[in-house]
Tab-separated table of C-alpha atoms and ligand atoms in Angstrom:
chain	number	residue	atom	x	y	z
A	1	MET	CA	0.000	0.000	0.000
A	2	THR	CA	1.080	3.542	-0.652
A	3	ILE	CA	-1.058	5.143	2.023
A	4	LEU	CA	1.770	5.488	4.498
A	5	THR	CA	4.080	7.172	2.024
A	6	ARG	CA	1.259	9.397	0.781
A	7	ARG	CA	0.435	10.327	4.341
A	8	ALA	CA	4.032	11.177	5.020
A	9	ALA	CA	4.147	13.393	1.946
A	10	LEU	CA	0.891	15.110	2.898
A	11	GLY	CA	2.110	15.589	6.437
A	12	ALA	CA	5.204	17.350	5.150
A	13	ALA	CA	3.111	19.509	2.822
A	14	LEU	CA	0.789	20.527	5.655
A	15	LEU	CA	3.727	21.577	7.793
A	16	LEU	CA	4.546	24.168	5.132
A	17	VAL	CA	1.117	25.791	5.370
A	18	PRO	CA	0.099	25.752	9.029
A	19	GLY	CA	-3.283	27.320	9.674
A	20	ILE	CA	-4.429	26.997	6.080
A	21	ALA	CA	-4.850	23.252	6.143
A	22	ALA	CA	-7.676	23.305	8.675
A	23	ALA	CA	-9.613	25.948	6.771
A	24	GLN	CA	-9.380	23.933	3.571
A	25	GLN	CA	-10.586	20.718	5.159
A	26	PRO	CA	-13.899	19.989	3.361
A	27	GLY	CA	-14.745	17.403	5.932
A	28	VAL	CA	-16.152	13.950	6.000
A	29	THR	CA	-19.327	12.701	4.361
A	30	VAL	CA	-21.229	9.569	5.266
A	31	ALA	CA	-22.890	7.205	2.788
A	32	ALA	CA	-25.494	4.498	3.337
A	33	PRO	CA	-25.735	4.410	7.147
A	34	TRP	CA	-27.690	1.372	8.293
A	35	THR	CA	-28.291	-1.008	11.158
A	36	ARG	CA	-30.156	-4.208	11.879
A	37	ALA	CA	-33.349	-4.780	13.810
A	38	ALA	CA	-32.577	-5.451	17.477
A	39	GLY	CA	-34.441	-5.780	20.764
A	40	GLN	CA	-34.836	-3.346	23.613
A	41	GLY	CA	-32.045	-3.722	26.181
A	42	GLY	CA	-29.825	-5.423	23.641
A	43	THR	CA	-27.101	-4.164	21.352
A	44	GLY	CA	-27.192	-2.899	17.795
A	45	ALA	CA	-24.449	-2.394	15.221
A	46	GLY	CA	-24.039	0.633	12.963
A	47	PHE	CA	-22.583	0.389	9.447
A	48	MET	CA	-21.742	3.049	6.823
A	49	THR	CA	-19.031	4.362	4.540
A	50	LEU	CA	-17.006	7.381	5.676
A	51	HIS	CA	-15.557	9.488	2.843
A	52	ASN	CA	-12.835	12.039	3.469
A	53	ALA	CA	-12.555	14.550	0.616
A	54	GLY	CA	-9.933	16.500	2.537
A	55	THR	CA	-6.202	16.638	2.131
A	56	ALA	CA	-5.549	15.543	5.698
A	57	PRO	CA	-6.429	12.293	7.401
A	58	ASP	CA	-9.321	12.429	9.853
A	59	ARG	CA	-10.371	10.102	12.640
A	60	LEU	CA	-13.715	9.058	14.028
A	61	VAL	CA	-13.118	9.461	17.756
A	62	SER	CA	-16.538	8.756	19.273
A	63	ALA	CA	-20.236	8.421	18.580
A	64	ARG	CA	-23.446	8.774	20.542
A	65	ALA	CA	-27.112	7.982	20.061
A	66	ALA	CA	-30.115	8.935	22.183
A	67	ILE	CA	-31.454	5.390	21.872
A	68	ALA	CA	-28.333	3.732	23.304
A	69	ARG	CA	-26.754	4.007	26.748
A	70	THR	CA	-23.349	4.179	25.060
A	71	VAL	CA	-21.885	3.776	21.591
A	72	GLU	CA	-18.487	2.161	21.132
A	73	LEU	CA	-16.223	1.955	18.088
A	74	HIS	CA	-15.447	-1.699	17.369
A	75	SER	CA	-13.254	-3.732	15.086
A	76	HIS	CA	-13.843	-7.340	14.112
A	77	THR	CA	-10.803	-9.565	13.936
A	78	ASN	CA	-10.238	-13.197	13.090
A	79	ASP	CA	-8.453	-14.690	16.088
A	80	ASN	CA	-7.365	-18.185	14.991
A	81	GLY	CA	-10.689	-18.763	13.285
A	82	VAL	CA	-12.765	-17.140	16.021
A	83	MET	CA	-14.319	-13.807	15.093
A	84	ARG	CA	-13.984	-11.362	17.930
A	85	MET	CA	-15.149	-7.781	18.359
A	86	ARG	CA	-13.065	-5.369	20.338
A	87	PRO	CA	-13.312	-1.667	21.115
A	88	VAL	CA	-10.883	0.586	19.259
A	89	PRO	CA	-10.033	4.146	20.345
A	90	VAL	CA	-10.458	5.663	16.857
A	91	ILE	CA	-11.273	4.707	13.260
A	92	GLU	CA	-8.948	6.338	10.742
A	93	VAL	CA	-10.416	7.965	7.613
A	94	PRO	CA	-7.552	8.423	5.141
A	95	ALA	CA	-7.105	11.711	3.279
A	96	GLY	CA	-8.855	11.563	-0.076
A	97	GLY	CA	-10.152	8.123	0.778
A	98	GLU	CA	-12.795	6.224	2.664
A	99	VAL	CA	-13.265	3.572	5.288
A	100	GLN	CA	-16.144	1.140	5.404
A	101	LEU	CA	-17.970	0.187	8.561
A	102	ARG	CA	-19.572	-3.141	7.699
A	103	PRO	CA	-20.422	-6.574	9.074
A	104	SER	CA	-17.216	-8.436	10.024
A	105	GLY	CA	-15.285	-5.156	9.992
A	106	PHE	CA	-15.273	-1.843	11.778
A	107	HIS	CA	-18.677	-0.906	13.163
A	108	LEU	CA	-20.463	1.158	15.769
A	109	MET	CA	-21.763	-0.811	18.732
A	110	LEU	CA	-24.962	0.608	20.217
A	111	ILE	CA	-25.030	-0.754	23.746
A	112	GLY	CA	-28.037	-0.728	26.049
A	113	LEU	CA	-30.870	0.038	23.646
A	114	ALA	CA	-33.633	2.023	25.356
A	115	ALA	CA	-36.071	0.904	22.654
A	116	PRO	CA	-36.101	-1.762	19.967
A	117	LEU	CA	-34.631	-1.032	16.535
A	118	ARG	CA	-37.548	-1.805	14.214
A	119	GLN	CA	-37.100	-2.493	10.540
A	120	GLY	CA	-38.038	0.569	8.516
A	121	GLU	CA	-37.181	3.083	11.246
A	122	ARG	CA	-34.372	5.617	11.088
A	123	ILE	CA	-32.100	5.999	14.098
A	124	PRO	CA	-30.157	9.265	14.580
A	125	VAL	CA	-26.503	8.813	15.560
A	126	THR	CA	-23.968	11.598	16.033
A	127	LEU	CA	-20.423	10.873	14.888
A	128	VAL	CA	-17.554	12.942	16.281
A	129	PHE	CA	-14.513	13.412	14.056
A	130	GLU	CA	-11.218	14.881	15.147
A	131	ARG	CA	-11.195	17.433	12.293
A	132	ALA	CA	-14.660	17.418	10.754
A	133	GLY	CA	-16.399	17.749	14.110
A	134	GLU	CA	-19.870	16.360	14.680
A	135	VAL	CA	-21.855	14.745	11.878
A	136	THR	CA	-25.333	13.387	12.581
A	137	VAL	CA	-26.626	10.591	10.378
A	138	GLU	CA	-29.723	8.387	10.420
A	139	LEU	CA	-29.218	4.648	10.430
A	140	SER	CA	-31.785	2.909	8.264
A	141	VAL	CA	-32.994	-0.171	10.160
A	142	GLU	CA	-32.878	-3.301	7.986
A	143	SER	CA	-33.908	-6.861	8.852
A	144	ALA	CA	-32.097	-8.671	11.655
A	145	GLY	CA	-30.096	-10.784	9.208
A	146	ALA	CA	-29.346	-8.116	6.585
A	147	ARG	CA	-25.875	-8.025	5.071
A	148	GLY	CA	-26.208	-4.533	3.684
A	149	PRO	CA	-28.526	-1.549	3.332
A	150	ALA	CA	-31.664	-2.146	1.274
A	151	GLY	CA	-31.548	-0.772	-2.253
A	152	ALA	CA	-27.862	0.083	-2.039
A	153	PRO	CA	-25.406	-0.555	-4.851
A	154	ALA	CA	-22.951	-3.416	-4.430
A	155	ALA	CA	-20.269	-3.017	-1.794
A	156	GLY	CA	-17.896	-0.228	-2.703
A	157	GLY	CA	-20.524	1.642	-4.692
A	158	HIS	CA	-21.184	5.329	-4.208
A	159	HIS	CA	-24.350	7.276	-3.506
A	160	HIS	CA	-24.806	10.611	-5.231
B	201	CU	CU1	-19.222	-4.728	18.178
């Protein structure tokens, strides 16, 4: 991958123009946020694609939702054949790139649901980015076994 070298080059470029970089940061956009039906008191998972049109990397540092007691950032790793979720402190969004939150990958974990997530509903969640600040999205609730958002293009597709 060339991301590390590109990051290094961008980092050097930003050092030359301190103060300007932040003002030029167009921020992060979110595509196809969705979740699965889940029961009251249980946990839900949030999935979406984070696009960073900016020239500097950004990081998702936290998230919150009125419907959940707490929202954690999780990764999903294959530990000798056993899939495990674990909290991560941040999710990196590369400059000029994107990161996907999806089943078996990074995701939001909505813990302690105050109400059920019912298919067809939309659940507001506020994402907090290091640079882009707060971005509120609505998770579209799909069926309990869904592998992706309804009506979305194939994985990797873009909404416009
Ligand atoms: Cu999780």
